[in-house]
Tab-separated table of C-alpha atoms in Angstrom:
chain	number	residue	atom	x	y	z
A	1	UNK	CA	7.126	6.816	-14.137
A	2	UNK	CA	4.985	9.896	-13.647
A	3	UNK	CA	5.623	13.607	-13.979
A	4	UNK	CA	3.957	14.083	-10.591
A	5	UNK	CA	5.734	11.322	-8.699
A	6	UNK	CA	7.576	12.478	-5.603
A	7	UNK	CA	10.356	10.308	-4.211
A	8	UNK	CA	13.210	11.415	-2.006
A	9	UNK	CA	13.761	13.852	0.838
A	10	UNK	CA	13.393	17.575	1.373
A	11	UNK	CA	16.555	17.758	3.523
A	12	UNK	CA	19.363	15.219	3.943
A	13	UNK	CA	21.829	15.715	6.797
A	14	UNK	CA	25.073	13.903	6.007
A	15	UNK	CA	26.332	13.471	2.447
A	16	UNK	CA	29.193	11.334	1.162
A	17	UNK	CA	28.802	12.737	-2.351
A	18	UNK	CA	29.514	16.332	-1.382
A	19	UNK	CA	32.851	18.198	-1.283
A	20	UNK	CA	33.892	16.551	2.003
A	21	UNK	CA	33.596	13.031	0.640
A	22	UNK	CA	33.250	10.323	3.301
A	23	UNK	CA	33.743	12.919	6.031
A	24	UNK	CA	30.398	14.377	4.990
A	25	UNK	CA	28.715	11.415	6.682
A	26	UNK	CA	29.831	12.536	10.147
A	27	UNK	CA	28.524	16.074	10.643
A	28	UNK	CA	28.132	17.586	14.104
A	29	UNK	CA	26.669	20.590	15.888
A	30	UNK	CA	23.775	21.198	13.490
A	31	UNK	CA	20.659	23.322	13.996
A	32	UNK	CA	17.617	23.050	11.712
A	33	UNK	CA	15.234	25.837	12.688
A	34	UNK	CA	12.127	27.790	11.605
A	35	UNK	CA	11.448	25.941	8.354
A	36	UNK	CA	8.121	24.799	6.907
A	37	UNK	CA	8.463	21.374	5.278
A	38	UNK	CA	5.502	20.761	2.975
A	39	UNK	CA	5.351	17.435	1.167
A	40	UNK	CA	2.375	18.324	-1.055
A	41	UNK	CA	0.936	14.793	-0.940
A	42	UNK	CA	-2.416	15.076	0.832
A	43	UNK	CA	-1.079	13.200	3.859
A	44	UNK	CA	-2.998	11.591	6.723
A	45	UNK	CA	-5.383	9.740	4.470
A	46	UNK	CA	-5.292	6.716	6.816
A	47	UNK	CA	-4.761	4.692	3.665
A	48	UNK	CA	-1.471	3.151	2.585
A	49	UNK	CA	-2.542	3.244	-1.062
A	50	UNK	CA	-2.189	6.608	-2.696
A	51	UNK	CA	-4.485	6.165	-5.668
A	52	UNK	CA	-7.064	8.769	-6.465
A	53	UNK	CA	-5.324	11.815	-4.999
A	54	UNK	CA	-4.626	14.916	-6.998
A	55	UNK	CA	-0.916	15.090	-6.169
A	56	UNK	CA	1.233	13.224	-6.743
A	57	UNK	CA	-0.063	10.930	-9.469
A	58	UNK	CA	1.731	7.642	-8.789
A	59	UNK	CA	1.845	4.847	-11.322
A	60	UNK	CA	4.558	2.605	-9.915
A	61	UNK	CA	2.148	0.526	-7.847
A	62	UNK	CA	4.444	0.245	-4.832
A	63	UNK	CA	2.048	1.783	-2.342
A	64	UNK	CA	3.279	3.829	0.598
A	65	UNK	CA	6.917	2.895	-0.055
A	66	UNK	CA	7.113	6.011	-2.160
A	67	UNK	CA	9.866	7.089	0.220
A	68	UNK	CA	9.204	10.768	0.523
A	69	UNK	CA	10.433	12.246	3.792
A	70	UNK	CA	11.006	15.734	5.170
A	71	UNK	CA	14.354	15.174	6.943
A	72	UNK	CA	16.510	12.118	6.354
A	73	UNK	CA	19.470	11.276	8.596
A	74	UNK	CA	21.419	8.729	6.519
A	75	UNK	CA	21.419	5.024	7.332
A	76	UNK	CA	24.895	4.272	5.989
A	77	UNK	CA	26.636	2.217	8.706
A	78	UNK	CA	29.695	4.454	8.372
A	79	UNK	CA	27.637	7.532	9.208
A	80	UNK	CA	27.503	9.132	12.615
A	81	UNK	CA	25.664	12.341	13.396
A	82	UNK	CA	26.440	14.124	16.641
A	83	UNK	CA	24.496	16.969	18.232
A	84	UNK	CA	21.647	17.947	15.941
A	85	UNK	CA	18.774	20.148	17.085
A	86	UNK	CA	15.561	20.396	15.062
A	87	UNK	CA	13.403	23.191	16.435
A	88	UNK	CA	10.440	25.425	15.624
A	89	UNK	CA	9.626	23.730	12.315
A	90	UNK	CA	6.363	22.631	10.701
A	91	UNK	CA	6.154	19.247	8.950
A	92	UNK	CA	3.064	18.367	6.928
A	93	UNK	CA	1.664	16.418	3.962
A	94	UNK	CA	4.448	13.840	3.556
A	95	UNK	CA	4.028	10.384	2.127
A	96	UNK	CA	6.617	8.819	4.426
A	97	UNK	CA	8.087	9.631	7.822
A	98	UNK	CA	8.575	13.308	8.488
A	99	UNK	CA	11.923	12.771	10.289
A	100	UNK	CA	13.605	9.459	9.515
A	101	UNK	CA	16.933	7.756	10.181
A	102	UNK	CA	18.104	4.289	9.302
A	103	UNK	CA	20.672	2.127	11.071
A	104	UNK	CA	23.460	4.638	11.678
A	105	UNK	CA	24.232	5.745	15.253
A	106	UNK	CA	22.745	9.080	16.313
A	107	UNK	CA	23.855	10.930	19.433
A	108	UNK	CA	22.764	14.231	20.909
A	109	UNK	CA	19.497	14.519	18.966
A	110	UNK	CA	17.071	17.177	20.258
A	111	UNK	CA	13.704	17.626	18.528
A	112	UNK	CA	11.685	20.382	20.161
A	113	UNK	CA	8.883	22.890	19.609
A	114	UNK	CA	7.827	21.473	16.232
A	115	UNK	CA	4.488	20.591	14.664
A	116	UNK	CA	4.066	17.252	12.860
A	117	UNK	CA	0.821	16.748	10.970
A	118	UNK	CA	-0.805	15.019	8.031
A	119	UNK	CA	1.730	12.347	7.115
A	120	UNK	CA	1.083	8.796	5.955
A	121	UNK	CA	3.754	7.234	8.194
A	122	UNK	CA	5.266	8.001	11.615
A	123	UNK	CA	6.023	11.578	12.523
A	124	UNK	CA	9.490	10.544	13.777
A	125	UNK	CA	11.111	7.167	13.108
A	126	UNK	CA	14.695	6.857	14.340
A	127	UNK	CA	17.452	4.669	15.638
A	128	UNK	CA	19.011	7.015	18.198
A	129	UNK	CA	21.027	6.166	21.272
A	130	UNK	CA	20.589	9.685	22.664
A	131	UNK	CA	17.287	11.367	21.800
A	132	UNK	CA	15.182	14.101	23.381
A	133	UNK	CA	11.731	14.903	21.977
A	134	UNK	CA	10.319	17.915	23.813
A	135	UNK	CA	7.198	20.059	23.484
A	136	UNK	CA	6.105	18.979	20.010
A	137	UNK	CA	2.638	18.459	18.545
A	138	UNK	CA	1.806	15.284	16.576
A	139	UNK	CA	-1.637	15.360	14.987
A	140	UNK	CA	-3.603	13.584	12.229
A	141	UNK	CA	-0.781	11.247	11.279
A	142	UNK	CA	-1.723	7.943	9.645
A	143	UNK	CA	0.608	5.747	11.727
A	144	UNK	CA	2.164	6.755	15.063
A	145	UNK	CA	3.785	9.804	16.572
A	146	UNK	CA	7.299	8.594	17.486
A	147	UNK	CA	9.097	5.288	17.072
A	148	UNK	CA	12.695	4.926	18.267
A	149	UNK	CA	14.983	1.939	18.722
A	150	UNK	CA	17.515	1.752	21.518
A	151	UNK	CA	19.845	-0.794	19.992
A	152	UNK	CA	20.828	-1.894	16.519
A	153	UNK	CA	23.345	-3.967	14.643
A	154	UNK	CA	25.993	-1.252	14.770
A	155	UNK	CA	28.664	-1.755	17.450
A	156	UNK	CA	28.822	0.844	20.206
A	157	UNK	CA	25.191	1.782	19.878
A	158	UNK	CA	23.973	1.125	23.409
A	159	UNK	CA	21.287	3.246	24.968
A	160	UNK	CA	22.396	6.566	26.449
A	161	UNK	CA	19.073	8.301	27.106
A	162	UNK	CA	15.666	8.866	25.653
A	163	UNK	CA	13.408	11.642	26.914
A	164	UNK	CA	9.879	12.206	25.600
A	165	UNK	CA	8.397	15.132	27.477
A	166	UNK	CA	5.557	17.669	27.190
A	167	UNK	CA	4.393	16.525	23.743
A	168	UNK	CA	0.814	16.502	22.447
A	169	UNK	CA	-0.302	13.372	20.553
A	170	UNK	CA	-3.684	13.840	18.910
A	171	UNK	CA	-5.793	11.861	16.430
A	172	UNK	CA	-3.368	8.998	15.815
A	173	UNK	CA	-4.460	5.494	14.748
A	174	UNK	CA	-1.427	3.830	16.334
A	175	UNK	CA	0.837	4.641	19.257
A	176	UNK	CA	1.860	8.021	20.560
A	177	UNK	CA	5.332	6.813	21.611
A	178	UNK	CA	6.922	3.476	20.680
A	179	UNK	CA	10.265	2.432	22.145
A	180	UNK	CA	11.718	-0.847	20.878
A	181	UNK	CA	14.866	-2.780	21.645
A	182	UNK	CA	14.954	-2.273	25.384
A	183	UNK	CA	15.748	-5.956	25.890
A	184	UNK	CA	18.791	-5.958	23.582
A	185	UNK	CA	22.057	-4.611	24.903
A	186	UNK	CA	20.492	-1.856	27.003
A	187	UNK	CA	22.847	-2.355	29.944
A	188	UNK	CA	22.972	1.360	30.752
A	189	UNK	CA	21.086	4.545	30.061
A	190	UNK	CA	17.604	5.802	30.850
A	191	UNK	CA	14.219	6.174	29.178
A	192	UNK	CA	11.842	8.864	30.456
A	193	UNK	CA	8.298	9.432	29.170
A	194	UNK	CA	6.894	12.407	31.057
A	195	UNK	CA	4.064	14.956	31.011
A	196	UNK	CA	2.742	14.148	27.538
A	197	UNK	CA	-0.898	14.575	26.505
A	198	UNK	CA	-2.544	11.719	24.577
A	199	UNK	CA	-5.802	12.818	22.943
A	200	UNK	CA	-7.748	10.372	20.764
A	201	UNK	CA	-5.228	7.584	20.217
A	202	UNK	CA	-5.895	4.329	18.357
A	203	UNK	CA	-9.343	5.054	16.970
A	204	UNK	CA	-8.858	5.014	13.197
A	205	UNK	CA	-8.705	1.708	11.385
A	206	UNK	CA	-5.142	0.538	10.798
A	207	UNK	CA	-3.763	-2.909	10.138
A	208	UNK	CA	-0.857	-3.592	12.468
A	209	UNK	CA	0.617	-1.987	15.546
A	210	UNK	CA	-0.854	-1.356	18.944
A	211	UNK	CA	-3.582	1.146	19.656
A	212	UNK	CA	-1.870	2.521	22.727
A	213	UNK	CA	-0.568	5.805	24.070
A	214	UNK	CA	2.822	4.222	24.883
A	215	UNK	CA	4.229	0.932	23.634
A	216	UNK	CA	7.463	-0.617	24.904
A	217	UNK	CA	8.481	-3.374	22.521
A	218	UNK	CA	11.218	-5.941	22.149
A	219	UNK	CA	13.603	-6.078	19.220
């Protein structure tokens, strides 16, 4: 409803509407590297309402569900992404999550050496059976740094591994790392949370969530 409204994603990995048709939903062996994703939305306001900011001018009244994300890994249940590395990128000023996936299975995801800052949702929000988050910086984000689920409704989506190592979490109102679903179907696999730095976690006002460096939650 507004010329300045931003809704959508900067980069979508997996596309059923492209030349490959349905096969476009199952890409593999992807590298996203050395890009600067800038959402232009004055992120990290610690406020889920976006009124009063110079860009974008939103008139729809639906609050933070203006779903503007930097990288979207599709949630279509037919989708499956294998072996994607996201490295040496900068993510800033997004209204939604800076890297987001829905309910589709993700395997072989490596997110390393990136900077996440100034978003109004989580830096990373995923549903990945096999995820490594290594040597990233998460700072001044209005929700939490990372949230990942280990199990979902999709068959064959049991935990393989999650590794969160050598990351810096700084100035976050919620959790640094949240892992949910560990009580549902996680009959194998490992979760490792190692050598991270948590600096000023859970100090800004936020309704909902835990003010904790690490949260392990049920699903």
